[in-house]
Amino acid sequence: MKGKIVVISGPSGCGKGTVIAKLLDRDSSLKLSVSMTTREPRPNEASGREYYFVSREEFEKRIAAGDLLEYTVYNENYYGTPKTELSKAQEQGTDILLDIEIEGAENVRKSAPDNLITIFLAPPSFEELRRRLTLRGTEDPEVIERRLARAEKELAEKDKYDYVVINDDLESTVDELYYIIKNK
Ligand code: 5GP
């Protein structure tokens, strides 16, 4: 049995990280694809767990070598999915979650795997998004504004996804996503 590839996108601050952590806790057979990025690690992040944190030079080497399934530039940093993340999961027949933004999702869609499910996680409102990003306190005000501008663009693309789930209540959002992943 081939595992499913589950793309989950959603604007910065929509609670995607928390929802994904809960999904992984619920079912140990679900795996998360660990992306590569040139962004600085946040204080609670470790290389190889949240991301593989690499230099710009290293990232560009990986692009040239064709090691990435897709990549994008987001707020002046590279982010990409190493092909090995998917091949590992496919070999083991496990479902794999890709936490990637809209351009990455579009590129995965273009490669048209038949076992792909795409889910867009939306915040209850734009104001709620601003509130959550500010409360998180991990970004400077200028970065928050850039992330909000990007969020607006991302929200306009949500209908390209197979499912749109509104994250208004954490537990029911996790239930809904789990149901989609397991049954669709
Ligand atoms: P953050 O800096 O908040 O961890 O992530 C910023 C954005 O980059 C999020 O929307 C996240 O989904 C996206 N992202 C993370 N990894 C990848 C990746 O490998 N490819 C693409 N296209 N986007 C990614």
Short mmCIF file of C-alpha atoms and ligand atoms in Angstrom, two decimals:
data_model
loop_
_atom_site.label_atom_id
_atom_site.label_comp_id
_atom_site.label_asym_id
_atom_site.label_seq_id
_atom_site.Cartn_x
_atom_site.Cartn_y
_atom_site.Cartn_z
CA MET A 1 0.00 0.00 0.00
CA LYS A 2 1.30 3.39 -1.02
CA GLY A 3 1.15 6.02 1.72
CA LYS A 4 -0.69 9.27 1.13
CA ILE A 5 1.01 12.59 0.56
CA VAL A 6 -0.89 15.19 2.57
CA VAL A 7 -0.12 18.83 1.86
CA ILE A 8 -1.22 21.23 4.59
CA SER A 9 -0.94 24.94 3.83
CA GLY A 10 -2.17 27.93 5.75
CA PRO A 11 -1.02 31.43 6.55
CA SER A 12 1.61 32.09 9.17
CA GLY A 13 -0.13 32.27 12.55
CA CYS A 14 -3.18 30.17 11.62
CA GLY A 15 -2.17 27.53 14.15
CA LYS A 16 -0.84 25.04 11.62
CA GLY A 17 2.17 24.05 13.71
CA THR A 18 0.03 23.23 16.75
CA VAL A 19 -2.51 21.29 14.69
CA ILE A 20 0.20 19.26 12.97
CA ALA A 21 1.93 18.47 16.29
CA LYS A 22 -1.41 17.17 17.63
CA LEU A 23 -1.96 15.01 14.55
CA LEU A 24 1.48 13.46 14.93
CA ASP A 25 0.80 12.78 18.62
CA ARG A 26 -2.49 11.13 17.82
CA ASP A 27 -1.12 8.65 15.32
CA SER A 28 2.49 7.53 15.31
CA SER A 29 2.12 6.16 11.79
CA LEU A 30 1.83 9.73 10.48
CA LYS A 31 5.17 11.28 9.55
CA LEU A 32 6.08 14.89 8.95
CA SER A 33 8.35 15.83 6.08
CA VAL A 34 11.22 17.88 7.49
CA SER A 35 11.96 20.79 5.14
CA MET A 36 15.22 22.55 4.54
CA THR A 37 15.41 26.29 5.16
CA THR A 38 17.82 29.20 5.33
CA ARG A 39 15.72 30.98 7.99
CA GLU A 40 17.26 31.35 11.45
CA PRO A 41 16.03 28.76 13.97
CA ARG A 42 13.57 30.05 16.59
CA PRO A 43 14.67 29.43 20.20
CA ASN A 44 12.63 26.21 20.56
CA GLU A 45 13.63 24.71 17.22
CA ALA A 46 16.27 22.08 16.53
CA SER A 47 17.91 21.16 13.25
CA GLY A 48 16.59 17.88 11.88
CA ARG A 49 13.38 18.21 13.91
CA GLU A 50 11.45 21.32 12.75
CA TYR A 51 13.73 21.96 9.78
CA TYR A 52 17.17 21.23 8.45
CA PHE A 53 18.69 24.68 8.98
CA VAL A 54 21.30 25.36 6.33
CA SER A 55 23.21 28.25 4.80
CA ARG A 56 22.13 29.91 1.57
CA GLU A 57 25.15 28.38 -0.13
CA GLU A 58 24.24 24.87 0.98
CA PHE A 59 20.63 25.37 -0.10
CA GLU A 60 21.67 26.52 -3.57
CA LYS A 61 23.91 23.47 -3.86
CA ARG A 62 20.88 21.28 -3.11
CA ILE A 63 18.83 23.04 -5.78
CA ALA A 64 21.60 22.54 -8.34
CA ALA A 65 21.94 18.87 -7.41
CA GLY A 66 18.18 18.35 -7.96
CA ASP A 67 17.73 17.15 -4.37
CA LEU A 68 14.53 19.11 -3.75
CA LEU A 69 11.03 18.09 -4.77
CA GLU A 70 9.99 21.75 -4.61
CA TYR A 71 11.26 24.94 -3.06
CA THR A 72 10.26 28.56 -2.71
CA VAL A 73 11.46 31.88 -1.37
CA TYR A 74 9.32 33.06 1.52
CA ASN A 75 10.14 36.34 3.26
CA GLU A 76 13.63 36.36 1.79
CA ASN A 77 14.48 32.83 2.88
CA TYR A 78 14.56 29.57 0.97
CA TYR A 79 12.31 26.70 2.05
CA GLY A 80 12.22 23.34 0.28
CA THR A 81 11.19 19.70 0.55
CA PRO A 82 14.06 17.21 0.20
CA LYS A 83 13.11 14.37 -2.14
CA THR A 84 14.49 11.90 0.41
CA GLU A 85 11.71 12.85 2.89
CA LEU A 86 9.11 11.49 0.48
CA SER A 87 11.02 8.49 -0.75
CA LYS A 88 11.58 7.32 2.84
CA ALA A 89 7.83 7.47 3.54
CA GLN A 90 6.89 5.87 0.24
CA GLU A 91 9.26 2.97 0.86
CA GLN A 92 7.72 2.39 4.27
CA GLY A 93 4.18 2.87 2.97
CA THR A 94 3.47 5.57 5.58
CA ASP A 95 1.40 8.71 5.13
CA ILE A 96 3.48 11.87 5.08
CA LEU A 97 2.44 15.43 5.92
CA LEU A 98 4.00 18.36 4.06
CA ASP A 99 3.67 21.70 5.85
CA ILE A 100 4.35 23.94 2.85
CA GLU A 101 3.06 27.25 1.49
CA ILE A 102 0.91 27.78 -1.60
CA GLU A 103 3.60 27.86 -4.30
CA GLY A 104 5.10 24.65 -2.98
CA ALA A 105 1.63 23.08 -2.93
CA GLU A 106 1.11 24.12 -6.54
CA ASN A 107 4.40 22.53 -7.56
CA VAL A 108 3.58 19.27 -5.79
CA ARG A 109 0.16 19.31 -7.49
CA LYS A 110 1.86 19.71 -10.88
CA SER A 111 3.85 16.56 -10.33
CA ALA A 112 0.36 15.05 -9.91
CA PRO A 113 0.88 12.11 -7.59
CA ASP A 114 -2.36 10.09 -7.43
CA ASN A 115 -2.09 9.67 -3.67
CA LEU A 116 -2.11 13.43 -2.94
CA ILE A 117 -4.55 15.23 -0.62
CA THR A 118 -4.30 19.00 -0.21
CA ILE A 119 -5.74 20.83 2.80
CA PHE A 120 -5.83 24.55 3.48
CA LEU A 121 -6.04 25.57 7.11
CA ALA A 122 -7.64 28.99 7.43
CA PRO A 123 -7.84 31.31 10.46
CA PRO A 124 -11.34 32.31 11.68
CA SER A 125 -10.60 35.88 10.54
CA PHE A 126 -7.81 38.14 9.41
CA GLU A 127 -7.89 40.05 12.70
CA GLU A 128 -7.48 36.79 14.61
CA LEU A 129 -4.42 36.04 12.49
CA ARG A 130 -2.86 39.40 13.38
CA ARG A 131 -3.63 38.79 17.05
CA ARG A 132 -2.04 35.30 17.04
CA LEU A 133 1.08 36.42 15.20
CA THR A 134 1.58 39.30 17.62
CA LEU A 135 0.98 37.08 20.67
CA ARG A 136 3.47 34.48 19.46
CA GLY A 137 6.16 37.12 19.83
CA THR A 138 8.73 35.29 17.74
CA GLU A 139 8.86 37.85 14.91
CA ASP A 140 9.61 41.55 14.62
CA PRO A 141 6.70 43.88 13.77
CA GLU A 142 8.08 44.37 10.27
CA VAL A 143 8.23 40.60 9.68
CA ILE A 144 4.69 40.26 11.05
CA GLU A 145 3.44 42.83 8.53
CA ARG A 146 5.15 40.97 5.69
CA ARG A 147 3.67 37.69 6.88
CA LEU A 148 0.20 39.28 7.03
CA ALA A 149 0.54 40.63 3.50
CA ARG A 150 1.52 37.17 2.35
CA ALA A 151 -1.41 35.67 4.30
CA GLU A 152 -3.85 37.79 2.31
CA LYS A 153 -2.42 36.41 -0.93
CA GLU A 154 -2.55 32.86 0.42
CA LEU A 155 -6.16 33.14 1.60
CA ALA A 156 -7.18 34.15 -1.92
CA GLU A 157 -5.87 30.79 -3.19
CA LYS A 158 -7.61 28.53 -0.72
CA ASP A 159 -10.16 27.20 -3.22
CA LYS A 160 -7.42 25.40 -5.15
CA TYR A 161 -7.18 22.93 -2.27
CA ASP A 162 -9.20 19.72 -1.95
CA TYR A 163 -10.35 20.78 1.55
CA VAL A 164 -10.53 24.07 3.45
CA VAL A 165 -10.69 23.71 7.24
CA ILE A 166 -11.24 26.71 9.51
CA ASN A 167 -9.18 26.55 12.68
CA ASP A 168 -11.64 28.03 15.17
CA ASP A 169 -11.46 25.29 17.79
CA LEU A 170 -8.22 23.32 18.12
CA GLU A 171 -9.63 19.90 19.06
CA SER A 172 -12.36 19.83 16.42
CA THR A 173 -9.92 21.08 13.78
CA VAL A 174 -7.54 18.22 14.61
CA ASP A 175 -10.48 15.74 14.47
CA GLU A 176 -11.53 17.08 11.11
CA LEU A 177 -8.05 16.89 9.61
CA TYR A 178 -7.50 13.41 10.98
CA TYR A 179 -10.78 12.27 9.46
CA ILE A 180 -9.82 13.68 6.05
CA ILE A 181 -6.33 12.13 6.15
CA LYS A 182 -7.61 8.70 7.13
CA ASN A 183 -10.77 8.48 5.07
CA LYS A 184 -10.30 10.46 1.87
P1 5GP B 1 7.94 29.35 9.14
O1 5GP B 1 9.07 30.30 8.89
O2 5GP B 1 6.80 30.02 9.87
O3 5GP B 1 8.39 28.07 9.79
O4 5GP B 1 7.36 28.91 7.72
C1 5GP B 1 6.97 29.86 6.78
C2 5GP B 1 6.17 29.22 5.67
O5 5GP B 1 7.01 28.35 4.91
C3 5GP B 1 4.99 28.36 6.15
O6 5GP B 1 3.85 28.73 5.41
C4 5GP B 1 5.41 26.95 5.82
O7 5GP B 1 4.29 26.15 5.49
C5 5GP B 1 6.28 27.18 4.62
N1 5GP B 1 7.22 26.07 4.37
C6 5GP B 1 7.92 25.36 5.28
N2 5GP B 1 8.66 24.45 4.68
C7 5GP B 1 8.44 24.56 3.35
C8 5GP B 1 8.93 23.86 2.19
O8 5GP B 1 9.71 22.92 2.25
N3 5GP B 1 8.47 24.27 0.99
C9 5GP B 1 7.59 25.29 0.85
N4 5GP B 1 7.19 25.59 -0.37
N5 5GP B 1 7.12 25.97 1.91
C10 5GP B 1 7.53 25.61 3.15
#
